[in-house]
Amino acid sequence: MPTAQQVQAIMQRYVERVDAGDIDGILQLYAENATVEDPVGQAPLQGIDQIAEFYRQGLGRMKVSATLTGPVRASHSGCGAMPFRVDMQWQGQDCSLHVIDVMTFDEQGLISSMKAYWSEVNVVPR
Amino acid sequence: MPTAQQVQAIMQRYVERVDAGDIDGILQLYAENATVEDPVGQAPLQGIDQIAEFYRQGLGRMKVSATLTGPVRASHSGCGAMPFRVDMQWQGQDCSLHVIDVMTFDEQGLISSMKAYWSEVNVVPR
């Protein structure tokens, strides 16, 4: 199980790869049997194939930038939460989406679950 | 179940009451059978009596201030996540603790679960 410092480093790396649009790099951070619930309230995606499709559909189709807006909060139980901002075009306008991702990790330090907290109340014009 | 806007308002109210040291006001936001895991990784507290004791032991013993450091991320499934900062004295020094709270709500809009993500890596001198 990753230490709190390792959780911080991995989650920061995740945001950097989202920012770079590096889909292969993102997928390398996930365990084969991981789950993704983005946004929370949707039926979770199950396994790396569904997760790969999700990132290709999202990040693969538009340029976004992603920036941490505060420190990664990391527990001693192999999980963490972080606030970040995604700058993007939404319905033809420059917008920022404010998200909090909560992640759990397996023994290899791979993401076993990701939950993204946001809804359209968190989309603001830029 | 509260709307996303109601989740934002309730969670903001929670931080205001922590900031004010208003323990009775905080407890009024919780359901009778709520659970609290603070920090995540600890055995969850079960029910309002244990939760009341937790806040009286923590907030009742020292003056803290609490400030939202970004928007409350609110879902359409009755839950939310928010980043905030608690300014306090820790081991004789002025410190800030960076926390993310994740909350779920019941049909009455009361907190049914709270999980606080942080560890000592999130304590910084001020």
Coordinates of C-alpha atoms in Angstrom, one line a residue:
Chain A
M1 CA 0.0 0.0 0.0
P2 CA 1.4 3.4 -0.9
T3 CA 2.5 5.8 1.8
A4 CA 0.8 9.2 2.2
Q5 CA 3.7 10.8 0.3
Q6 CA 3.5 8.2 -2.5
V7 CA -0.3 8.9 -2.8
Q8 CA 0.5 12.6 -3.1
A9 CA 3.1 11.9 -5.9
I10 CA 0.9 9.5 -7.9
M11 CA -2.2 11.8 -7.7
Q12 CA -0.1 14.8 -8.8
R13 CA 1.3 12.7 -11.7
Y14 CA -2.3 11.8 -12.7
V15 CA -3.2 15.5 -13.0
E16 CA 0.0 16.2 -15.0
R17 CA -0.9 13.4 -17.5
V18 CA -4.5 14.7 -17.8
D19 CA -3.1 18.1 -18.5
A20 CA -0.7 16.7 -21.1
G21 CA -3.5 14.6 -22.7
D22 CA -1.4 11.6 -22.2
I23 CA -4.0 8.9 -22.2
D24 CA -1.6 5.9 -22.2
G25 CA 0.2 7.5 -19.3
I26 CA -3.1 7.9 -17.4
L27 CA -4.1 4.3 -18.0
Q28 CA -0.7 3.0 -16.7
L29 CA -1.7 4.5 -13.3
Y30 CA -4.8 2.2 -13.1
A31 CA -5.1 -1.4 -11.9
E32 CA -6.6 -3.8 -14.5
N33 CA -9.7 -4.3 -12.4
A34 CA -10.1 -0.7 -11.3
T35 CA -13.4 1.2 -11.2
V36 CA -14.2 4.8 -12.2
E37 CA -17.3 6.8 -11.2
D38 CA -17.1 10.1 -13.0
P39 CA -19.2 12.0 -12.0
V40 CA -20.3 10.4 -8.8
G41 CA -23.8 9.2 -9.2
Q42 CA -23.2 7.5 -12.6
A43 CA -22.9 3.7 -12.8
P44 CA -19.2 2.9 -12.2
L45 CA -17.1 1.8 -15.1
Q46 CA -15.5 -1.6 -14.4
G47 CA -12.1 -2.6 -15.6
I48 CA -9.3 -1.1 -17.7
D49 CA -11.1 -1.5 -21.1
Q50 CA -14.1 0.6 -20.1
I51 CA -11.8 3.1 -18.4
A52 CA -9.6 3.4 -21.5
E53 CA -12.7 4.0 -23.6
F54 CA -13.9 6.7 -21.1
Y55 CA -10.6 8.6 -21.4
R56 CA -10.4 8.2 -25.2
Q57 CA -14.0 9.6 -25.5
G58 CA -13.3 12.5 -23.2
L59 CA -9.7 13.6 -23.4
G60 CA -9.2 12.2 -26.9
R61 CA -11.8 14.5 -28.3
M62 CA -10.8 17.9 -26.9
K63 CA -7.9 19.8 -25.5
V64 CA -8.1 20.6 -21.8
S65 CA -5.7 21.8 -19.3
A66 CA -5.8 20.5 -15.7
T67 CA -4.3 22.2 -12.6
L68 CA -4.2 21.2 -9.0
T69 CA -5.8 24.0 -6.9
G70 CA -4.6 22.8 -3.5
P71 CA -2.5 20.0 -1.9
V72 CA -3.4 16.4 -2.3
R73 CA -4.9 15.2 0.9
A74 CA -3.4 11.7 1.6
S75 CA -4.3 9.2 4.2
H76 CA -2.3 6.4 5.8
S77 CA -4.8 3.9 4.5
G78 CA -3.8 4.1 0.8
C79 CA -6.2 6.7 -0.4
G80 CA -6.4 10.4 -1.2
A81 CA -8.5 13.3 -2.4
M82 CA -7.5 16.3 -4.4
P83 CA -9.0 19.5 -5.7
F84 CA -8.3 20.5 -9.3
R85 CA -9.6 22.6 -12.1
V86 CA -10.1 21.6 -15.7
D87 CA -10.1 24.4 -18.3
M88 CA -12.0 23.5 -21.4
Q89 CA -14.5 24.7 -24.0
W90 CA -18.1 23.9 -23.0
Q91 CA -20.9 24.7 -25.4
G92 CA -18.6 27.0 -27.3
Q93 CA -17.4 29.0 -24.2
D94 CA -14.2 28.9 -22.3
C95 CA -15.0 27.4 -18.9
S96 CA -13.4 26.0 -15.8
L97 CA -14.7 22.8 -14.2
H98 CA -13.9 22.4 -10.5
V99 CA -13.5 18.7 -9.5
I100 CA -12.5 16.7 -6.5
D101 CA -11.1 13.2 -7.2
V102 CA -11.0 10.6 -4.5
M103 CA -8.7 7.6 -5.3
T104 CA -7.9 4.4 -3.6
F105 CA -4.8 2.4 -4.4
D106 CA -3.7 -1.3 -4.4
E107 CA -0.6 -2.9 -3.0
Q108 CA 1.3 -2.0 -6.2
G109 CA 0.4 1.7 -5.9
L110 CA -2.0 1.4 -8.8
I111 CA -5.4 3.2 -8.7
S112 CA -8.1 0.7 -7.7
S113 CA -10.9 3.2 -7.7
M114 CA -11.5 6.8 -8.7
K115 CA -14.6 8.9 -7.9
A116 CA -14.9 12.4 -9.3
Y117 CA -17.2 14.8 -7.5
W118 CA -18.7 17.5 -9.7
S119 CA -21.8 18.5 -11.5
E120 CA -22.8 21.5 -13.7
V121 CA -22.9 23.7 -10.6
N122 CA -19.1 23.5 -10.7
V123 CA -18.8 24.8 -14.3
V124 CA -17.9 28.5 -14.4
P125 CA -17.2 30.8 -17.3
R126 CA -13.6 31.8 -17.7
Chain B
M1 CA -32.4 13.9 -1.3
P2 CA -30.9 17.4 -1.5
T3 CA -30.2 19.0 -4.9
A4 CA -26.6 19.9 -5.9
Q5 CA -27.3 23.5 -4.8
Q6 CA -28.6 22.4 -1.4
V7 CA -25.5 20.2 -0.9
Q8 CA -23.3 23.2 -1.6
A9 CA -25.3 25.4 0.9
I10 CA -25.3 22.7 3.7
M11 CA -21.6 22.0 3.3
Q12 CA -20.7 25.7 3.4
R13 CA -22.9 26.0 6.5
Y14 CA -20.9 23.2 8.1
V15 CA -17.6 25.0 7.6
E16 CA -19.1 28.2 8.9
R17 CA -20.2 26.4 12.1
V18 CA -16.8 24.7 12.5
D19 CA -15.2 28.2 12.1
A20 CA -17.6 29.6 14.8
G21 CA -17.0 26.6 17.2
D22 CA -20.7 26.1 17.2
I23 CA -20.8 22.4 18.2
D24 CA -24.6 22.3 18.7
G25 CA -25.1 23.8 15.3
I26 CA -22.8 21.3 13.7
L27 CA -24.6 18.4 15.3
Q28 CA -27.9 19.7 14.0
L29 CA -26.6 19.1 10.5
Y30 CA -26.1 15.3 11.2
A31 CA -28.6 12.5 11.0
E32 CA -29.1 10.4 14.2
N33 CA -27.5 7.3 12.7
A34 CA -24.7 9.1 10.8
T35 CA -21.1 7.9 10.6
V36 CA -17.9 9.9 10.7
E37 CA -14.5 8.8 9.6
D38 CA -12.0 11.5 10.4
P39 CA -9.3 11.0 9.3
V40 CA -10.1 8.3 6.7
G41 CA -8.5 5.1 7.8
Q42 CA -9.7 5.3 11.4
A43 CA -12.6 3.1 12.6
P44 CA -15.8 5.1 11.8
L45 CA -17.7 6.7 14.6
Q46 CA -21.3 5.4 14.6
G47 CA -24.3 7.6 15.6
I48 CA -24.8 11.0 16.9
D49 CA -23.6 10.4 20.5
Q50 CA -20.1 9.3 19.3
I51 CA -20.1 12.1 16.8
A52 CA -21.0 14.7 19.5
E53 CA -18.2 13.4 21.7
F54 CA -15.8 13.7 18.8
Y55 CA -16.6 17.4 18.2
R56 CA -16.6 18.2 21.9
Q57 CA -13.1 16.6 22.3
G58 CA -11.8 18.4 19.2
L59 CA -13.4 21.7 18.7
G60 CA -14.4 22.1 22.4
R61 CA -10.8 22.1 23.5
M62 CA -9.2 24.6 21.1
K63 CA -9.9 27.6 19.0
V64 CA -9.7 26.9 15.3
S65 CA -10.7 28.8 12.2
A66 CA -12.0 27.0 9.2
T67 CA -12.1 28.4 5.6
L68 CA -13.4 26.9 2.3
T69 CA -10.4 27.1 -0.1
G70 CA -12.5 26.3 -3.2
P71 CA -16.1 25.6 -4.3
V72 CA -18.1 22.7 -2.9
R73 CA -18.3 20.0 -5.6
A74 CA -21.8 18.7 -5.5
S75 CA -23.3 15.7 -7.2
H76 CA -26.9 15.0 -8.3
S77 CA -26.8 11.9 -6.1
G78 CA -27.0 13.7 -2.8
C79 CA -23.3 14.0 -1.9
G80 CA -20.5 16.4 -2.2
A81 CA -16.8 17.1 -1.5
M82 CA -15.1 20.3 -0.4
P83 CA -11.5 21.5 0.2
F84 CA -11.0 23.6 3.3
R85 CA -8.3 24.8 5.6
V86 CA -8.2 24.7 9.4
D87 CA -5.9 27.1 11.1
M88 CA -4.9 26.0 14.6
Q89 CA -2.1 25.6 17.0
W90 CA -0.3 22.2 16.7
Q91 CA 2.5 21.3 19.0
G92 CA 2.8 25.0 20.0
Q93 CA 3.1 26.3 16.5
D94 CA 0.6 28.1 14.3
C95 CA -0.3 25.6 11.5
S96 CA -2.8 25.1 8.7
L97 CA -4.3 21.7 8.1
H98 CA -5.6 21.1 4.6
V99 CA -8.6 18.8 4.6
I100 CA -11.1 17.5 2.0
D101 CA -14.5 16.4 3.5
V102 CA -16.8 14.0 1.5
M103 CA -20.4 13.9 2.7
T104 CA -23.5 12.0 1.9
F105 CA -27.0 13.2 2.8
D106 CA -30.3 11.6 3.6
E107 CA -33.8 12.5 2.3
Q108 CA -34.1 15.2 5.0
G109 CA -30.9 16.8 3.8
L110 CA -29.0 15.7 7.0
I111 CA -25.5 14.4 6.8
S112 CA -25.5 10.6 6.8
S113 CA -21.8 10.1 6.4
M114 CA -18.7 12.3 6.6
K115 CA -15.2 11.2 5.6
A116 CA -12.3 13.6 6.1
Y117 CA -9.2 13.1 4.0
W118 CA -6.0 14.3 5.6
S119 CA -2.9 13.2 7.4
E120 CA 0.1 14.9 8.9
V121 CA 1.5 15.5 5.4
N122 CA -1.3 18.1 5.1
V123 CA -0.2 20.1 8.2
V124 CA 1.9 23.1 7.2
P125 CA 3.4 25.9 9.4
R126 CA 1.8 29.2 9.1

